[in-house]
Short mmCIF file of N, CA and C in Angstrom, two decimals:
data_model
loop_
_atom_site.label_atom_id
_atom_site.label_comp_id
_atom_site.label_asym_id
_atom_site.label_seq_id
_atom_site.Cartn_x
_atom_site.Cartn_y
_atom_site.Cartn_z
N UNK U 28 -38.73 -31.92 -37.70
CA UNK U 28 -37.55 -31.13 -37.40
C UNK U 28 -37.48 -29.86 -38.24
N UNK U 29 -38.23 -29.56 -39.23
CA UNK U 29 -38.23 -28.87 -40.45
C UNK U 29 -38.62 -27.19 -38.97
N UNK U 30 -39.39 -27.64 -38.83
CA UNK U 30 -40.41 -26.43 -37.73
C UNK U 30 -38.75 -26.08 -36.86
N UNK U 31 -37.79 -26.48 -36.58
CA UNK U 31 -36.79 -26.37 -35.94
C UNK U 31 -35.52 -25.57 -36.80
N UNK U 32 -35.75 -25.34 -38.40
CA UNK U 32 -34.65 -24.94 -38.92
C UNK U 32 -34.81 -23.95 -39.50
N UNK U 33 -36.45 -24.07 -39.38
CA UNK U 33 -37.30 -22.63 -40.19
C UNK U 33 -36.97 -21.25 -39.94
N UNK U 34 -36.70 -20.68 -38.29
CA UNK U 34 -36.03 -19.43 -38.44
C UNK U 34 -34.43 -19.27 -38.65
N UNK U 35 -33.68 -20.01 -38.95
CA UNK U 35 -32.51 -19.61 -39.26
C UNK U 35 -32.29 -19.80 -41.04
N UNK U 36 -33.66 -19.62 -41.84
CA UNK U 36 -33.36 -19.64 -42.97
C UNK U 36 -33.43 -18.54 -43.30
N UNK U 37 -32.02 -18.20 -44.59
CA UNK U 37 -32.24 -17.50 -44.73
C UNK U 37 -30.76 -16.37 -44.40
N UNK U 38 -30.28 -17.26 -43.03
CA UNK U 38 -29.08 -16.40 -41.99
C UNK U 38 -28.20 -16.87 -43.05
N UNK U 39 -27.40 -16.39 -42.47
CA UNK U 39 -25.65 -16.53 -42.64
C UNK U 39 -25.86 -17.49 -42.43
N UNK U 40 -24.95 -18.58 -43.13
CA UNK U 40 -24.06 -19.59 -43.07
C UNK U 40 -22.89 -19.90 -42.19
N UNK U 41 -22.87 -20.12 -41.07
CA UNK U 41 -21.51 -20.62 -40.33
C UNK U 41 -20.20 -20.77 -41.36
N UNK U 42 -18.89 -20.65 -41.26
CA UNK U 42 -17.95 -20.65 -41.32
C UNK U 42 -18.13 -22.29 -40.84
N UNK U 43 -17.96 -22.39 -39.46
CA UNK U 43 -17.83 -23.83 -38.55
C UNK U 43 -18.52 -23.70 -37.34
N UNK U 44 -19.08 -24.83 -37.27
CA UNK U 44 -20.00 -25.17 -36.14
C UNK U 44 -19.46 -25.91 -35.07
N UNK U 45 -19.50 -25.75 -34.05
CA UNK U 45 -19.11 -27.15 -32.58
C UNK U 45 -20.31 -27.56 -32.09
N UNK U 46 -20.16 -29.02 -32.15
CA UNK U 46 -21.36 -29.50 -30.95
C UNK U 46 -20.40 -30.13 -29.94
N UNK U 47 -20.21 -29.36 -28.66
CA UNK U 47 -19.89 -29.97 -27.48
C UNK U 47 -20.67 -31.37 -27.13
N UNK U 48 -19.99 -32.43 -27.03
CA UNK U 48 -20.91 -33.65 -27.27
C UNK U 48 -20.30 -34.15 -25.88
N UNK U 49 -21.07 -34.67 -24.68
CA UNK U 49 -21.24 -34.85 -23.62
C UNK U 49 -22.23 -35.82 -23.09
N UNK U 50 -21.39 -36.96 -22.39
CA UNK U 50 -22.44 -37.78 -21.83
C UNK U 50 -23.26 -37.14 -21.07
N UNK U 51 -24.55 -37.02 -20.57
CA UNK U 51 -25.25 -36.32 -19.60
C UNK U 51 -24.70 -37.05 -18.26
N UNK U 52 -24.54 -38.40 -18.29
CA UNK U 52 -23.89 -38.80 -17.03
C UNK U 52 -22.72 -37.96 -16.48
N UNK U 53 -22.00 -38.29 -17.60
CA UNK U 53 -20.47 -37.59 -16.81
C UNK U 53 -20.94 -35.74 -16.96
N UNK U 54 -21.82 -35.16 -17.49
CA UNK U 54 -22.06 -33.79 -17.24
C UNK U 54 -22.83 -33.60 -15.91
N UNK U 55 -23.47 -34.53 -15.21
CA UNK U 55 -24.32 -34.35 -13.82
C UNK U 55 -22.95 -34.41 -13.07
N UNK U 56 -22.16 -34.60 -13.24
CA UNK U 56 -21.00 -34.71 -12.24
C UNK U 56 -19.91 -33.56 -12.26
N UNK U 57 -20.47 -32.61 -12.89
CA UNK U 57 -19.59 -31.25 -13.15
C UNK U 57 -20.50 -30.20 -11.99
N UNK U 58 -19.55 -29.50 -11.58
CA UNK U 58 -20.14 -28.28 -10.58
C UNK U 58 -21.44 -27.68 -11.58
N UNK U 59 -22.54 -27.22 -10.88
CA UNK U 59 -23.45 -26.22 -10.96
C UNK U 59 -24.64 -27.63 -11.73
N UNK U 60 -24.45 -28.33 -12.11
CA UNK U 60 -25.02 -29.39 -13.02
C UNK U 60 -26.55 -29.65 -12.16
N UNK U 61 -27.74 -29.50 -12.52
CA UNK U 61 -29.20 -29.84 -12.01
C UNK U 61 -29.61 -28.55 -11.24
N UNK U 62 -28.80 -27.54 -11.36
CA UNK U 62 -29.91 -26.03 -11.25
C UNK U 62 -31.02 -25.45 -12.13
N UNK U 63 -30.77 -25.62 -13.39
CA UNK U 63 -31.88 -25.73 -14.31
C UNK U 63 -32.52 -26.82 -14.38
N UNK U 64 -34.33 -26.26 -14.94
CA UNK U 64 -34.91 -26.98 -14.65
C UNK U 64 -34.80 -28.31 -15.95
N UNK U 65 -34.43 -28.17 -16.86
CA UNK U 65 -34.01 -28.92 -18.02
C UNK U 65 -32.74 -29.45 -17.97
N UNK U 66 -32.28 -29.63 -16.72
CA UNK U 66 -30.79 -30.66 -16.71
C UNK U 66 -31.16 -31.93 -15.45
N UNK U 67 -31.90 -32.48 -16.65
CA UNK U 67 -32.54 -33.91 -15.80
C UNK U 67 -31.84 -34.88 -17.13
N UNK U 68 -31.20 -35.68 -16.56
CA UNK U 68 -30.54 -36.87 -17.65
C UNK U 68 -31.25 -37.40 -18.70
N UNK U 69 -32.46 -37.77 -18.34
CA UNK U 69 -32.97 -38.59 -19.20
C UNK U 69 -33.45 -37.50 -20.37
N UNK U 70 -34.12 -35.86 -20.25
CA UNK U 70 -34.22 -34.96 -21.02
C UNK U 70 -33.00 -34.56 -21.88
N UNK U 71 -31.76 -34.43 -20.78
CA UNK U 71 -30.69 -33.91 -21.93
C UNK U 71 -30.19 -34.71 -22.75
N UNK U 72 -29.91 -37.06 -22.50
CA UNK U 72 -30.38 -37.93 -23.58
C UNK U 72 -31.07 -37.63 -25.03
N UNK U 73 -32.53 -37.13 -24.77
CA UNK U 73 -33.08 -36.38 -25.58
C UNK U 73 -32.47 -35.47 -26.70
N UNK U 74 -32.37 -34.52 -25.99
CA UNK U 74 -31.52 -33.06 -26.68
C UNK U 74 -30.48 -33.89 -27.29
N UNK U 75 -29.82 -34.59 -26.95
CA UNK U 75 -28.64 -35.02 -27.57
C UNK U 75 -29.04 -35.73 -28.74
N UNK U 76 -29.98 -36.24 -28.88
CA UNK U 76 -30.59 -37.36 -29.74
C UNK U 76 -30.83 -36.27 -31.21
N UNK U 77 -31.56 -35.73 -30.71
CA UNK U 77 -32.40 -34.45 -31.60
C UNK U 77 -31.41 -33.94 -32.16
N UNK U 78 -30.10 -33.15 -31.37
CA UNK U 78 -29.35 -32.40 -32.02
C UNK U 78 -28.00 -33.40 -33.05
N UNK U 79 -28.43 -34.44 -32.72
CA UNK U 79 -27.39 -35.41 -33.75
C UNK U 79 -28.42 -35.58 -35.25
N UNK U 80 -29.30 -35.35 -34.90
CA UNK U 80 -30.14 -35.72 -36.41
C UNK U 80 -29.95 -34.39 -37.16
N UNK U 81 -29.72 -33.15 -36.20
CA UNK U 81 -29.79 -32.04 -37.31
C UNK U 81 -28.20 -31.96 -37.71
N UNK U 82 -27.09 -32.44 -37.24
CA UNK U 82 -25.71 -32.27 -37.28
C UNK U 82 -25.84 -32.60 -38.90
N UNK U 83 -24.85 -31.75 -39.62
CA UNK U 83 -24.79 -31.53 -40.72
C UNK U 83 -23.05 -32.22 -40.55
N UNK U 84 -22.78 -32.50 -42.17
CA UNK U 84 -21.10 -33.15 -42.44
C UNK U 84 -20.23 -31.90 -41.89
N UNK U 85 -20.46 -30.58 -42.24
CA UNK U 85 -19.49 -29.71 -41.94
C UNK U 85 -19.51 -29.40 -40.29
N UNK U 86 -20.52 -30.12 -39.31
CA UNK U 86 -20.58 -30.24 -38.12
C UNK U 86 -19.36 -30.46 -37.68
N UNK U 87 -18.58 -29.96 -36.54
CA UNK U 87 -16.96 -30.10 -35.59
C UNK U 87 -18.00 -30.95 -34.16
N UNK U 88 -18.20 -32.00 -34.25
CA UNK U 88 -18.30 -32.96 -33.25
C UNK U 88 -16.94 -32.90 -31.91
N UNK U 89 -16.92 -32.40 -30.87
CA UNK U 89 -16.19 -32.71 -29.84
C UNK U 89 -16.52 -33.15 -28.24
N UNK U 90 -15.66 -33.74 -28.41
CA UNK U 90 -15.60 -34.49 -27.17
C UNK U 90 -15.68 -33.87 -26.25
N UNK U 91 -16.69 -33.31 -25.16
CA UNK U 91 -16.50 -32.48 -24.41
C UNK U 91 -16.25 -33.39 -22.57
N UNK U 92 -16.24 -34.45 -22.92
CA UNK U 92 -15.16 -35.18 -21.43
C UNK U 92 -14.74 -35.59 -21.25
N UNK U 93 -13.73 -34.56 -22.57
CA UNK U 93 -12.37 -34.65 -22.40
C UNK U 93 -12.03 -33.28 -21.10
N UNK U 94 -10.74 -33.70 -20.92
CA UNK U 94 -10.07 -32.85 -20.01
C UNK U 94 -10.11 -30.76 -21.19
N UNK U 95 -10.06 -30.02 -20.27
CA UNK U 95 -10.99 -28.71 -20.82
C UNK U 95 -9.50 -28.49 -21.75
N UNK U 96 -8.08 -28.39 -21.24
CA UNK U 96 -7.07 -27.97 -22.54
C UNK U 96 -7.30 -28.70 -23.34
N UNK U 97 -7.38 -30.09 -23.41
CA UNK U 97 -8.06 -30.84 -24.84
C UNK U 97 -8.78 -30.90 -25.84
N UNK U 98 -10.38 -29.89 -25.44
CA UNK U 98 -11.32 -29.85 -26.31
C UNK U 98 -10.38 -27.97 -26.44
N UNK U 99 -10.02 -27.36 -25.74
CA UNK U 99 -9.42 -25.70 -25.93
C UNK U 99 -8.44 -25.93 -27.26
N UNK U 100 -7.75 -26.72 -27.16
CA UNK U 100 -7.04 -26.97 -28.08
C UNK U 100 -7.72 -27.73 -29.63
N UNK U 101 -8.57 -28.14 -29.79
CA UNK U 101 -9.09 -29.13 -30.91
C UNK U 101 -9.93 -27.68 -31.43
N UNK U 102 -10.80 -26.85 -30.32
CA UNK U 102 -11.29 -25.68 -31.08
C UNK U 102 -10.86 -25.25 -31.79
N UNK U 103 -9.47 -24.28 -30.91
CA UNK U 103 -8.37 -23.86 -31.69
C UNK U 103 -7.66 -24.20 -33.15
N UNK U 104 -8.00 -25.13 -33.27
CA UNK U 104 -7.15 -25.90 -34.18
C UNK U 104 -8.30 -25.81 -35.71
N UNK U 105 -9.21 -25.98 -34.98
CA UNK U 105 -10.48 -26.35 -35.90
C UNK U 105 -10.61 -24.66 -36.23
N UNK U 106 -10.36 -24.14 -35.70
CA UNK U 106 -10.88 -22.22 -35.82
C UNK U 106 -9.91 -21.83 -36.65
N UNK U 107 -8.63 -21.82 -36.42
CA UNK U 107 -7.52 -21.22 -36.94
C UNK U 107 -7.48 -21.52 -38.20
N UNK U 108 -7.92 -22.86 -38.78
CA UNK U 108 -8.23 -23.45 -40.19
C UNK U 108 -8.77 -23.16 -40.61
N UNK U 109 -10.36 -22.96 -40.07
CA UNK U 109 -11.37 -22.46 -41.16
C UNK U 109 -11.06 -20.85 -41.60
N UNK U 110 -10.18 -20.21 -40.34
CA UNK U 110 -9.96 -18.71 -40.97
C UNK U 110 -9.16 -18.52 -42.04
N UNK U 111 -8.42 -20.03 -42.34
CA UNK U 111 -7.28 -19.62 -42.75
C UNK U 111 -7.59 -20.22 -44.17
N UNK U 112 -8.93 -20.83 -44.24
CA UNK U 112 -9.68 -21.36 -45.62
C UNK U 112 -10.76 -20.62 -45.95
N UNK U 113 -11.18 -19.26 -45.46
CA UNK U 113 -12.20 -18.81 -45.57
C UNK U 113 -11.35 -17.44 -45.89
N UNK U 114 -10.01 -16.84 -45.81
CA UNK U 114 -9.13 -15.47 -46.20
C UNK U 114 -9.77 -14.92 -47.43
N UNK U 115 -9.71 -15.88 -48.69
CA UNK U 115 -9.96 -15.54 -49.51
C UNK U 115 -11.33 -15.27 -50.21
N UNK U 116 -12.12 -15.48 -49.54
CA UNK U 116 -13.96 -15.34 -49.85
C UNK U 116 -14.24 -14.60 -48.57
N UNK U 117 -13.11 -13.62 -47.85
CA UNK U 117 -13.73 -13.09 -46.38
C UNK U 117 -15.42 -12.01 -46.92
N UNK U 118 -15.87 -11.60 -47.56
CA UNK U 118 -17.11 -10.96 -48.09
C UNK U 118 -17.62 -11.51 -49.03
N UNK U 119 -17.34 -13.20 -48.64
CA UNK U 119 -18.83 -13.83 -49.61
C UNK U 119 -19.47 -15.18 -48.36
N UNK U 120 -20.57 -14.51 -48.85
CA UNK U 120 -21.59 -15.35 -47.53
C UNK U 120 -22.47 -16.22 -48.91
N UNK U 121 -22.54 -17.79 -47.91
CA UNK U 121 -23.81 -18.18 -48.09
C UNK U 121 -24.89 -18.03 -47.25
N UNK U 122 -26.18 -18.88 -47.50
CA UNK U 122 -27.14 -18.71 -46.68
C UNK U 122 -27.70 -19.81 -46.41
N UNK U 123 -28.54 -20.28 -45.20
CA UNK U 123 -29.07 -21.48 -44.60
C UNK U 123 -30.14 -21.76 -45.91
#
């Protein structure tokens, strides 16, 4: 996974991260779902697998099937905080 984190060293540091977290089942059942060629269930299983091993503690895990004002609102909520914990260091960055 190391080969996977290698070009973002170095960047900016996120403030806060979301992983929209989604059964692939209940995502094949959303409009436009299996036009790309990488939205085959058992692949996006995968992706999901992979991207939980790199999820870090300061990761915002959400539920994404939930109903859409539900996860709009948990963003929100999650955004408005970190701006409102980050005021005072607004021109100090870490780095990956």
């Amino acid at each position: 996974m190391g080969w996977c984190l290698g070009p973002d060293k170095g960047l900016v540091k996120p403030d806060v991260t979301f992983f929209m977290d989604i059964n692939p089942s209940d995502a094949k059942n959303r409009g436009n779902y299996g036009e790309e060629r990488y939205e085959v269930e058992n692949f996006q299983q995968q992706v999901i697998k992979q991207f939980k091993k790199l999820a870090e503690p300061n990761w915002n895990i959400i539920d994404a099937g939930q109903p859409l004002n539900s996860v709009t609102q948990q963003v929100q909520s999650i955004a408005v905080n970190a701006i409102d914990e980050n005021k005072s260091s607004i021109n100090e960055f870490e780095t990956i």
